[in-house]
mmCIF file of C-alpha atoms in Angstrom:
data_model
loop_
_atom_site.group_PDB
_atom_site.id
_atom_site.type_symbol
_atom_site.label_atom_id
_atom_site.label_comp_id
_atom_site.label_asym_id
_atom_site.label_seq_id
_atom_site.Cartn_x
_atom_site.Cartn_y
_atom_site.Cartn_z
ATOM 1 C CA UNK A 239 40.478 -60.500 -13.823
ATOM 2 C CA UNK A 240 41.478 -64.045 -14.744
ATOM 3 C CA UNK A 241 42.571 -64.449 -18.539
ATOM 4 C CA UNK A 242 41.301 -68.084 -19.319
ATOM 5 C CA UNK A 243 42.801 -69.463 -22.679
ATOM 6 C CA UNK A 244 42.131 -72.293 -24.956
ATOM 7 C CA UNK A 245 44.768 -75.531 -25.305
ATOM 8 C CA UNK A 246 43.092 -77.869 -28.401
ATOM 9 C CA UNK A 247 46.286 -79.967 -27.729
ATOM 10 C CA UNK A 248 48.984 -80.454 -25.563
ATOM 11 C CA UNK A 249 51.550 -78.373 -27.346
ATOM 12 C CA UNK A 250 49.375 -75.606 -27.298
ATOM 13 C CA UNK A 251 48.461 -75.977 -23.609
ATOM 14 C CA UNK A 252 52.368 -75.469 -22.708
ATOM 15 C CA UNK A 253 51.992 -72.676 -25.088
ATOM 16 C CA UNK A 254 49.530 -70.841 -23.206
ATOM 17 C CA UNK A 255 50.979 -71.117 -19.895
ATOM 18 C CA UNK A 256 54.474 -69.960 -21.273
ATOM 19 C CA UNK A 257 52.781 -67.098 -22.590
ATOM 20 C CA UNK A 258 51.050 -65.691 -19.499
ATOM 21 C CA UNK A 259 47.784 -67.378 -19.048
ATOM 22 C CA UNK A 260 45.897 -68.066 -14.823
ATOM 23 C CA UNK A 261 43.660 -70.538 -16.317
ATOM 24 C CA UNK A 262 43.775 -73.234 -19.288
ATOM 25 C CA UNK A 263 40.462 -74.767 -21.005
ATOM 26 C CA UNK A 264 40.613 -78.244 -22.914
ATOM 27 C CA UNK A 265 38.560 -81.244 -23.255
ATOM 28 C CA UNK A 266 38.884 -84.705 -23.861
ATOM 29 C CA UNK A 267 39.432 -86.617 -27.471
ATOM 30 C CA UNK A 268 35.406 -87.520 -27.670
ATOM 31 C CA UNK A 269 32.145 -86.390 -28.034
ATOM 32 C CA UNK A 270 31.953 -84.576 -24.619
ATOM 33 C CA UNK A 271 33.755 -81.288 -25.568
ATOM 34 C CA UNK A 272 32.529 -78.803 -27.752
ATOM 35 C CA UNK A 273 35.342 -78.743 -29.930
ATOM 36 C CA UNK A 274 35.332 -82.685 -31.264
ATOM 37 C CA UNK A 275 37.203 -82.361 -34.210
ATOM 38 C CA UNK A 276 40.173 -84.531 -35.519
ATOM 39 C CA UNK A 277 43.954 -84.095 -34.410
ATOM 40 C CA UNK A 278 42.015 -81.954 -31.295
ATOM 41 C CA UNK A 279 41.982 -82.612 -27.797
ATOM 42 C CA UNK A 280 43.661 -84.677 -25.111
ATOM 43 C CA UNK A 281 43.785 -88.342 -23.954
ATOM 44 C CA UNK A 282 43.330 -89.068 -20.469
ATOM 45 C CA UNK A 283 46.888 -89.505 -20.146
ATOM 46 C CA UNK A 284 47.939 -86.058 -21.807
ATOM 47 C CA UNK A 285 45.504 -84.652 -19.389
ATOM 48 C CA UNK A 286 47.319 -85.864 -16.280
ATOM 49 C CA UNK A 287 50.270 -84.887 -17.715
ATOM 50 C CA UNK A 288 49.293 -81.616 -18.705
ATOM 51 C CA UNK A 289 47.524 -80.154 -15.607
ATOM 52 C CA UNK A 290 50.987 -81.340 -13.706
ATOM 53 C CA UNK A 291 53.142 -79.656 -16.146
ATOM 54 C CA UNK A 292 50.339 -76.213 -15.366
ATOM 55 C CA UNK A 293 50.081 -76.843 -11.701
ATOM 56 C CA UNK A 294 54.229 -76.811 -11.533
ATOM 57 C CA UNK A 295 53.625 -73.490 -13.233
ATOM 58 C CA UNK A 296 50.947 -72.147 -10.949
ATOM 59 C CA UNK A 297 48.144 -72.416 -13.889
ATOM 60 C CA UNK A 298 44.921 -74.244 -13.185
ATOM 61 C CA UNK A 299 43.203 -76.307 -15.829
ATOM 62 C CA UNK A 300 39.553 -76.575 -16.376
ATOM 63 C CA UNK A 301 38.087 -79.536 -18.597
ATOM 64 C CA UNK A 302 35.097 -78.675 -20.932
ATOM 65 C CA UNK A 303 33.025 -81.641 -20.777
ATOM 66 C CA UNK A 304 30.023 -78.949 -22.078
ATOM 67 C CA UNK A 305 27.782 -81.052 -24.551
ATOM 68 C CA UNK A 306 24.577 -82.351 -24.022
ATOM 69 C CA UNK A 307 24.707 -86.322 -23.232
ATOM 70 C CA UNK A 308 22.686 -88.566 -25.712
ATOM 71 C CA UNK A 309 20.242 -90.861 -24.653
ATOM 72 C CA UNK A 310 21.486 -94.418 -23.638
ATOM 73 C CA UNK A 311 25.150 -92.938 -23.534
ATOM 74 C CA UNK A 312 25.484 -91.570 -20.476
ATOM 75 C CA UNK A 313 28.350 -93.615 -19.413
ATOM 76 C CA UNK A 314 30.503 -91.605 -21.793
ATOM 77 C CA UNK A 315 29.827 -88.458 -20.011
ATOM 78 C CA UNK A 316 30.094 -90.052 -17.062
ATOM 79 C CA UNK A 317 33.542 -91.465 -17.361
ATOM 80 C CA UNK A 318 34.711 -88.201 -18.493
ATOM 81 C CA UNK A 319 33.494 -86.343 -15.499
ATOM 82 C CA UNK A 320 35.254 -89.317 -13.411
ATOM 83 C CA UNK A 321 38.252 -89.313 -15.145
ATOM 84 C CA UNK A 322 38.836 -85.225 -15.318
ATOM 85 C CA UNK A 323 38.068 -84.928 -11.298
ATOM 86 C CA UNK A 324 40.541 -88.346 -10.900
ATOM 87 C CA UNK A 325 43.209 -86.422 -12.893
ATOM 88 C CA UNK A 326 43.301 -82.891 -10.570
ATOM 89 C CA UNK A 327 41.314 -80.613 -12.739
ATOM 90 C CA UNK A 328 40.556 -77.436 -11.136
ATOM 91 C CA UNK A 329 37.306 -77.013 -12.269
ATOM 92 C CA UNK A 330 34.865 -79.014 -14.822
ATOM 93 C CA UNK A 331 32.711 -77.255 -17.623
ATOM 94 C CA UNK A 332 29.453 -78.439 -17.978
ATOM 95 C CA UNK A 333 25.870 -77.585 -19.240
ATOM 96 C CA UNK A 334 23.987 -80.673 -19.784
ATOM 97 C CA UNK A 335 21.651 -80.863 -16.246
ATOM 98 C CA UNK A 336 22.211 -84.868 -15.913
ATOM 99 C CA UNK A 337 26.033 -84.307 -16.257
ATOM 100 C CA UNK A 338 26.392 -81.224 -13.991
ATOM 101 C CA UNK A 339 23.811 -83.645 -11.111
ATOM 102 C CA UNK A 340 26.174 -86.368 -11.387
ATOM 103 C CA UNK A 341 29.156 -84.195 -11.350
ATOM 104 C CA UNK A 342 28.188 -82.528 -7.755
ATOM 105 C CA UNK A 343 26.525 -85.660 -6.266
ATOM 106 C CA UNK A 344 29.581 -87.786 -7.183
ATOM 107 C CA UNK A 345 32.556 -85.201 -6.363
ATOM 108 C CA UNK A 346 30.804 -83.100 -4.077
ATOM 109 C CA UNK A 347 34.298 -81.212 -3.553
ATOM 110 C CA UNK A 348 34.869 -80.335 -7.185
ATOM 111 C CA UNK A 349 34.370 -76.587 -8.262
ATOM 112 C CA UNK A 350 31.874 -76.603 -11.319
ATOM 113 C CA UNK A 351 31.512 -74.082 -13.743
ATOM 114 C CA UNK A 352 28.298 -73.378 -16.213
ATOM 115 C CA UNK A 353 29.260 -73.777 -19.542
ATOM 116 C CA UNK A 354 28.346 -71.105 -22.493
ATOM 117 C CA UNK A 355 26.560 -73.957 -23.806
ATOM 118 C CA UNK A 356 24.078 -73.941 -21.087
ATOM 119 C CA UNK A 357 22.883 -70.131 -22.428
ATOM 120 C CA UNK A 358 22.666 -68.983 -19.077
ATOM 121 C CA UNK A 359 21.893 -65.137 -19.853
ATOM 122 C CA UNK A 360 19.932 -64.216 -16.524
ATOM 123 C CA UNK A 361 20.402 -64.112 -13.218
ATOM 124 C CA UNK A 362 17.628 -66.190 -12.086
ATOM 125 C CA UNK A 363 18.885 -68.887 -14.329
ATOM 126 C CA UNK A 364 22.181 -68.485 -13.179
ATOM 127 C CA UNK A 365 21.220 -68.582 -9.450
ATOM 128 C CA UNK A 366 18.881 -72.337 -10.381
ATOM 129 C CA UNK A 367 22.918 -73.251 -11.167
ATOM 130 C CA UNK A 368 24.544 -72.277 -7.952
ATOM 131 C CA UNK A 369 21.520 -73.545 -5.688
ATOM 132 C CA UNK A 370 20.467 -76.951 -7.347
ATOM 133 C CA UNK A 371 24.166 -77.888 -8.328
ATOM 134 C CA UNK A 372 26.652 -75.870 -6.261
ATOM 135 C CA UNK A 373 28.410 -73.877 -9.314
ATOM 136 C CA UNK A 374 30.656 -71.322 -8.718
ATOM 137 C CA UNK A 375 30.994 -69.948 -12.287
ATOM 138 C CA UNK A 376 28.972 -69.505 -15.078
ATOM 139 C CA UNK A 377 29.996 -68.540 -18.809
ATOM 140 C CA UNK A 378 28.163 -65.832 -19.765
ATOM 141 C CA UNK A 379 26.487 -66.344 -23.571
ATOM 142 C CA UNK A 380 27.483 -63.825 -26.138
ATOM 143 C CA UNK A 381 24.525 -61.819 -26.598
ATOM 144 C CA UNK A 382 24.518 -59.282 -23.396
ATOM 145 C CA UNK A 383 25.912 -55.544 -23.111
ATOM 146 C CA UNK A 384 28.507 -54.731 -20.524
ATOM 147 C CA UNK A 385 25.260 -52.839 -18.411
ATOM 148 C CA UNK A 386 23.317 -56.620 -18.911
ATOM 149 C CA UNK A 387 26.280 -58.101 -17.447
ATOM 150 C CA UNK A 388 27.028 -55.710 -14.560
ATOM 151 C CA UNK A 389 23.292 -56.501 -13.447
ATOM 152 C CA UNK A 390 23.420 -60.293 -13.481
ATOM 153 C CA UNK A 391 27.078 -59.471 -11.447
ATOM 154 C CA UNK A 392 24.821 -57.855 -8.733
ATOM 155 C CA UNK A 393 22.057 -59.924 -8.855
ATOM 156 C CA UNK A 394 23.731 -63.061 -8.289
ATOM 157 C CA UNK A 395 26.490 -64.642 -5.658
ATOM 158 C CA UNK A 396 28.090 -66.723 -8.695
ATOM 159 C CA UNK A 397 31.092 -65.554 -10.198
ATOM 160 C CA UNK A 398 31.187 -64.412 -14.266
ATOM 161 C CA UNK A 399 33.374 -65.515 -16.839
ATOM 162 C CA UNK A 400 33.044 -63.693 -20.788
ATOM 163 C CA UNK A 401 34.666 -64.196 -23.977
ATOM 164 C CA UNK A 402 37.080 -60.892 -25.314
ATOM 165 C CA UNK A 403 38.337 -62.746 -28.320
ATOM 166 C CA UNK A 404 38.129 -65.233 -30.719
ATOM 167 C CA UNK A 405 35.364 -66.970 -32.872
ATOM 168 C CA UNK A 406 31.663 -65.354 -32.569
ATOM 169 C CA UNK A 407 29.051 -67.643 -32.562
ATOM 170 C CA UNK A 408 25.643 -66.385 -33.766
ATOM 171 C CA UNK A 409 23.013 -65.519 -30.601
ATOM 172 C CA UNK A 410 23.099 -68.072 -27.619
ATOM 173 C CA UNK A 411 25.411 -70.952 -27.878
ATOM 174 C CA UNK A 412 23.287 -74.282 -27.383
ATOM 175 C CA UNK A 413 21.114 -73.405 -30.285
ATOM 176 C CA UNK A 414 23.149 -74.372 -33.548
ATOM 177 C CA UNK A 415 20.539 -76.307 -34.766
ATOM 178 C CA UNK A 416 21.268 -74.639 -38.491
ATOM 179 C CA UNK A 417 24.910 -76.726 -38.430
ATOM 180 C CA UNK A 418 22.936 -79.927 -37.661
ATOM 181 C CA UNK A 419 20.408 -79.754 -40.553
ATOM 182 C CA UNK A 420 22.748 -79.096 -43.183
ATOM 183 C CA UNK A 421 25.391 -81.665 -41.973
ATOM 184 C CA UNK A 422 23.431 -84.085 -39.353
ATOM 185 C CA UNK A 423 26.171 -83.184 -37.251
ATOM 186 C CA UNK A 424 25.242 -81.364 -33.903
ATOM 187 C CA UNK A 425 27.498 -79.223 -32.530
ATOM 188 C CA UNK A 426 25.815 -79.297 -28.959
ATOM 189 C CA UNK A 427 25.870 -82.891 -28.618
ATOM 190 C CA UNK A 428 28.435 -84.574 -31.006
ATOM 191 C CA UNK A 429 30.355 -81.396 -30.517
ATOM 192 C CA UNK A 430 31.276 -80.651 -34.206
ATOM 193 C CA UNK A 431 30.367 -76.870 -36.009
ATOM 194 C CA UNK A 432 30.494 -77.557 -40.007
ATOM 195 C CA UNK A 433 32.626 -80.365 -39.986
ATOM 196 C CA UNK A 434 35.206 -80.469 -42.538
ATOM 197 C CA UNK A 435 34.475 -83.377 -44.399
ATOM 198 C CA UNK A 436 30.995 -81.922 -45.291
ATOM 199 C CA UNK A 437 33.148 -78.674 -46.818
ATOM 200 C CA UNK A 438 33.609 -78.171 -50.350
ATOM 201 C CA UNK A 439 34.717 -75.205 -52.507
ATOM 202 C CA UNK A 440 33.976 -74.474 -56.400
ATOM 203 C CA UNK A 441 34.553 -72.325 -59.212
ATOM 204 C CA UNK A 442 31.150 -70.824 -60.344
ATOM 205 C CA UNK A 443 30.822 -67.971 -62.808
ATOM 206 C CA UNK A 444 34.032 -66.572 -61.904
ATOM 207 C CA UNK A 445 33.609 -66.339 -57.790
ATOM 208 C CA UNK A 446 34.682 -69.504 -55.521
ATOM 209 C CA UNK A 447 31.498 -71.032 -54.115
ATOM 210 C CA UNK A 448 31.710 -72.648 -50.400
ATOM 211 C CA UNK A 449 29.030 -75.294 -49.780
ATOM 212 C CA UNK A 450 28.900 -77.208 -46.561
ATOM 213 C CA UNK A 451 26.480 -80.503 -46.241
ATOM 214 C CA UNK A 452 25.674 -79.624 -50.112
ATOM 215 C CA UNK A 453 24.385 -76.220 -49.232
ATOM 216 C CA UNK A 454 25.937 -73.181 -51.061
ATOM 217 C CA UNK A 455 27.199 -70.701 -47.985
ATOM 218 C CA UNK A 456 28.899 -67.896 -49.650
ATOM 219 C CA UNK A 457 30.502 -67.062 -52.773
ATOM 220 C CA UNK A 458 33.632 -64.697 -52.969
ATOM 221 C CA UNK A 459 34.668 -62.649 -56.056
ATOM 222 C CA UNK A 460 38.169 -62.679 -57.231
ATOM 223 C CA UNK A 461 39.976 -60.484 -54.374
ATOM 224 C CA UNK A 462 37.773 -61.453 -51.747
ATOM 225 C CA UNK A 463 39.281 -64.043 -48.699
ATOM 226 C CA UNK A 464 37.304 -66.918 -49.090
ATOM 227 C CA UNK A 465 36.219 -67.650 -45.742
ATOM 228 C CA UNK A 466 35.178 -71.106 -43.956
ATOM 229 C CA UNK A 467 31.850 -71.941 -44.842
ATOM 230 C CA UNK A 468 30.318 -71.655 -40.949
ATOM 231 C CA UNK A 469 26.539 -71.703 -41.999
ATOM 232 C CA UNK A 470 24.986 -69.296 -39.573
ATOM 233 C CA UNK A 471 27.965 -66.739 -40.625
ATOM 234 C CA UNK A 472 26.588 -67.379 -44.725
ATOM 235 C CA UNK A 473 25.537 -64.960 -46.816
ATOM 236 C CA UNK A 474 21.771 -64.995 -47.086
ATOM 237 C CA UNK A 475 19.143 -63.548 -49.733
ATOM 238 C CA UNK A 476 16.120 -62.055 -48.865
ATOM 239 C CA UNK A 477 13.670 -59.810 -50.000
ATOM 240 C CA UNK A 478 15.344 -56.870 -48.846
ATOM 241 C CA UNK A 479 18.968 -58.210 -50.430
ATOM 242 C CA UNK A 480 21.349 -60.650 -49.819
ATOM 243 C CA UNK A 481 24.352 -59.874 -47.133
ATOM 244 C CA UNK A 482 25.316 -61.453 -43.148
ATOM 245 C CA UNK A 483 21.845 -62.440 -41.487
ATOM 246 C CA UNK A 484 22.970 -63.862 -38.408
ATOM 247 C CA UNK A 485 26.879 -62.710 -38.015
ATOM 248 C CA UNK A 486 29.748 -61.514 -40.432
ATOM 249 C CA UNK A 487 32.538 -63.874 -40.945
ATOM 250 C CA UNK A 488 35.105 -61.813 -38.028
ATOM 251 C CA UNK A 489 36.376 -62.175 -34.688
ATOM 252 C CA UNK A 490 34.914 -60.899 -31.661
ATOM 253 C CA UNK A 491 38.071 -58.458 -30.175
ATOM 254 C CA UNK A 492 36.827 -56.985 -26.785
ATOM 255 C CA UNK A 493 40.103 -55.273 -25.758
ATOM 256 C CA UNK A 494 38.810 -51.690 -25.738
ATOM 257 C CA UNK A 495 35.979 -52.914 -23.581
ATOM 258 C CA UNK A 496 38.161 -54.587 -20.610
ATOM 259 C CA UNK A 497 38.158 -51.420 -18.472
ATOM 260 C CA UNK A 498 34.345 -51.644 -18.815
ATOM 261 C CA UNK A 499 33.647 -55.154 -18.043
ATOM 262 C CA UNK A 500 36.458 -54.846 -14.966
ATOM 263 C CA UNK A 501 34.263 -51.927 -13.771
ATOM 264 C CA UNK A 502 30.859 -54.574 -13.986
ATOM 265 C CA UNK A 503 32.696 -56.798 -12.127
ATOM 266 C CA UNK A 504 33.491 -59.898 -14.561
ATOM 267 C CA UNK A 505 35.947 -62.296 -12.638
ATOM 268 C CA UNK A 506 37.301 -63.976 -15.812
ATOM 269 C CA UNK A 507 38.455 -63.244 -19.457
ATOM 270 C CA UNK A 508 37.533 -66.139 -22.053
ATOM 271 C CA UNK A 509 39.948 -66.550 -25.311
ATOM 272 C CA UNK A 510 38.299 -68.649 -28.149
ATOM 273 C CA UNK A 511 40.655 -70.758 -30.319
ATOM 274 C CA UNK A 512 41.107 -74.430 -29.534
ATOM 275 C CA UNK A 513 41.288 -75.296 -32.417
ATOM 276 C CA UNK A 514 43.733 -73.079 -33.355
ATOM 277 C CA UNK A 515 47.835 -73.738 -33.769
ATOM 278 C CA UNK A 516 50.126 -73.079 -30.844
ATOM 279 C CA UNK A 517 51.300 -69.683 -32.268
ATOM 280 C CA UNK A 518 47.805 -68.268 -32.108
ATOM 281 C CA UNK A 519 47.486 -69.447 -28.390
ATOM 282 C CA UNK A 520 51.034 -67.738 -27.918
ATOM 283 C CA UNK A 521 50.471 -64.241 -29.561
ATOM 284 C CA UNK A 522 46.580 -63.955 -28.953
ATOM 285 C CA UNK A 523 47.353 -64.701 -24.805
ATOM 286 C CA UNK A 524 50.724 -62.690 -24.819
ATOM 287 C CA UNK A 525 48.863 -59.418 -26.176
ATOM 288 C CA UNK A 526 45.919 -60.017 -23.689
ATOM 289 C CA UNK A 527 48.709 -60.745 -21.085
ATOM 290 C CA UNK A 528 50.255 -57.104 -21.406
ATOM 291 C CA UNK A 529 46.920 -55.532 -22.106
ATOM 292 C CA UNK A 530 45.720 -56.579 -18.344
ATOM 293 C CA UNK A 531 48.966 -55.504 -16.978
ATOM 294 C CA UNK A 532 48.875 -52.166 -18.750
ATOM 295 C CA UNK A 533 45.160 -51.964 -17.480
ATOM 296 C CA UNK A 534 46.749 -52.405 -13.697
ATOM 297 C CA UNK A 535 48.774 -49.587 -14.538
ATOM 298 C CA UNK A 536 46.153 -47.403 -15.918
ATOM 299 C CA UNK A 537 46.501 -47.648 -19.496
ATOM 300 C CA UNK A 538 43.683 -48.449 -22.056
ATOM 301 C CA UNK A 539 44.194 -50.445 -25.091
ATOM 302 C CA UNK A 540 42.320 -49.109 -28.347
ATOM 303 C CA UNK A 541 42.623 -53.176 -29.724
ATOM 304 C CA UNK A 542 44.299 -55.492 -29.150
ATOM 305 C CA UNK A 543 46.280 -55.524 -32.472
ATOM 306 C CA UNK A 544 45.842 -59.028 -33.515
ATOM 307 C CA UNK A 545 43.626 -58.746 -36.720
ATOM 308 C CA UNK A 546 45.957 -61.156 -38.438
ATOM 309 C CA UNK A 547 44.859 -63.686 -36.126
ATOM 310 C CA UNK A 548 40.955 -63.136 -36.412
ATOM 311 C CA UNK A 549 38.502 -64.388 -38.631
ATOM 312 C CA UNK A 550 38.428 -61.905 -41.976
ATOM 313 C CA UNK A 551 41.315 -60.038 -40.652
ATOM 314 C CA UNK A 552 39.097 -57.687 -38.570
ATOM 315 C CA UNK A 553 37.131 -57.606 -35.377
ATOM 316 C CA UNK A 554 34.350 -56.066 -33.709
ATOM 317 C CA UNK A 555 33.401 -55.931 -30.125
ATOM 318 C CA UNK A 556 29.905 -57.644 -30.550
ATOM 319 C CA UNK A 557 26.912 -57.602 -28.516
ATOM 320 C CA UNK A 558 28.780 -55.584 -25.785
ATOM 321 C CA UNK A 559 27.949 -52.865 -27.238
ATOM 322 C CA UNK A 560 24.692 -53.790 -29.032
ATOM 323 C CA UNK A 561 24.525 -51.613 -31.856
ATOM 324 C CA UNK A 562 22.438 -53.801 -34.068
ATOM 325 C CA UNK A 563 19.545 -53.455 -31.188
#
């Protein structure tokens, strides 16, 4: 299986192939990516420059350009899908339909992948995306069981690429329309979750309130981490009590499951974290690094050790195992 790791900037791009990784994910310093946020992302001239520095290293770069175009923009998208084919990307991200037609009408020989974004979850869906547009990949969402997966694998020609670590967003990606109300920021087409300039912490009654767009998200007592106010990972009251609605504030870690999703047939291993520093691309990619190897040799990793690196200090394997079904 191909481990596929994040590079928010060029440093930590050099950091991931160092470390071990097949396959590097970035995007460009706009709207298009997913990941939009200040101090983030690459210009088209650290692009070039950093798929030559991967291809000298035999590591292929793939450009997210996986948010959905606005209306009377299109050039923006555009341009970006022109400029990441013109600078020898190995494949191209997408999930907007307009931006994945122009992509395989205009560079018919570019390899296109379905972004998570695009919430492909079946294989009928998935198959509309190899037929219509000619992709060769799709990004599976986070909400389907290793059995779910190993069914869409059979089902369908197209190869599979899922997340084993990093942030876990709540449900199908594509649908954060929670983050846009409260900050009138979308994170599927301006490609920003919970900005920071609409985050804002408080002392209230003795516990430290997080608010984000004005809305209170959590509150932590005294010896509790005070975690980034994400809103769908809040704390929310209802009649039955308050706690985690949608998804507590940790990391997905998938390690113990890689023997599992090998045996369904997954071609591709996701890392989450671009906008993370280059010594969480380093350690998070090194560990997954000797985990596959060890896996080659026959050995099974219980985790993959690195809950100083995920969100809350802990982990939990997610939806591939379903448990809250």
């Amino acid at each position: 299986m191909e481990l596929i790791c994040p590079a928010g900037t060029p440093a930590s791009l050099e950091a991931a192939v160092e470390a071990g990784a097949d396959a590097v994910y970035c995007g460009f310093r706009d709207e298009t990516n997913a990941r939009n946020f200040p101090g983030l992302n690459f210009s088209r001239d650290e692009l070039r420059k950093g798929i030559a520095f991967a291809h000298r290293h035999g590591v292929k770069v793939l450009v997210a350009i996986n948010t959905f175009a606005r209306a009377g923009s299109f050039e923006l998208w555009r341009s970006a899908v022109d400029d990441a084919a013109a600078a020898g990307a190995d494949a191209l991200i997408l999930a907007d339909l307009a931006t994945l037609d122009y992509a395989s009408r205009r560079h018919p020989d570019q390899r296109l992948h379905v972004s998570v974004q695009a919430g492909a979850a079946n294989a009928d869906a998935i198959r509309f995306y190899a037929e219509a547009f000619g992709a060769r990949r799709v990004v599976l969402p986070r909400v389907l069981n290793v059995m779910e997966i190993a069914t869409i694998v059979r089902e369908s020609a197209c190869e599979t690429e899922v997340f084993v670590f990093g942030g876990l967003c709540v449900m199908e990606e594509g649908r954060c329309s929670l983050s846009s109300y409260a900050t009138g920021k979308s994170p599927n087409m301006n490609g920003v979750c919970s900005p920071a300039s609409h985050v804002a912490y408080s002392e209230r009654d003795g516990q430290i309130a997080s608010t984000l767009g004005g809305f209170t998200i959590n509150s932590f007592g005294k010896n509790e981490l005070a975690g980034y106010p994400t809103l769908c990972k809040g704390r929310f009251a209802t009649p039955k009590g308050s706690g985690y609605i949608f998804e507590e504030p940790v990391s997905l870690d998938a390690a113990v499951m890689l023997p599992a999703l090998r045996d369904a047939g997954v071609t591709a291993l996701k890392i989450e974290g671009r906008q993370r520093g280059r010594a969480y691309i380093a350690e998070v990619v090194r560990s997954f690094r000797d985990i596959l190897s060890g896996l080659d040799k026959g050995q099974v990793a219980a985790s993959a050790g690195l809950a100083a690196m995920a969100e809350g200090q802990t982990g939990t394997v997610g939806a591939y195992r379903k448990s809250w079904r």
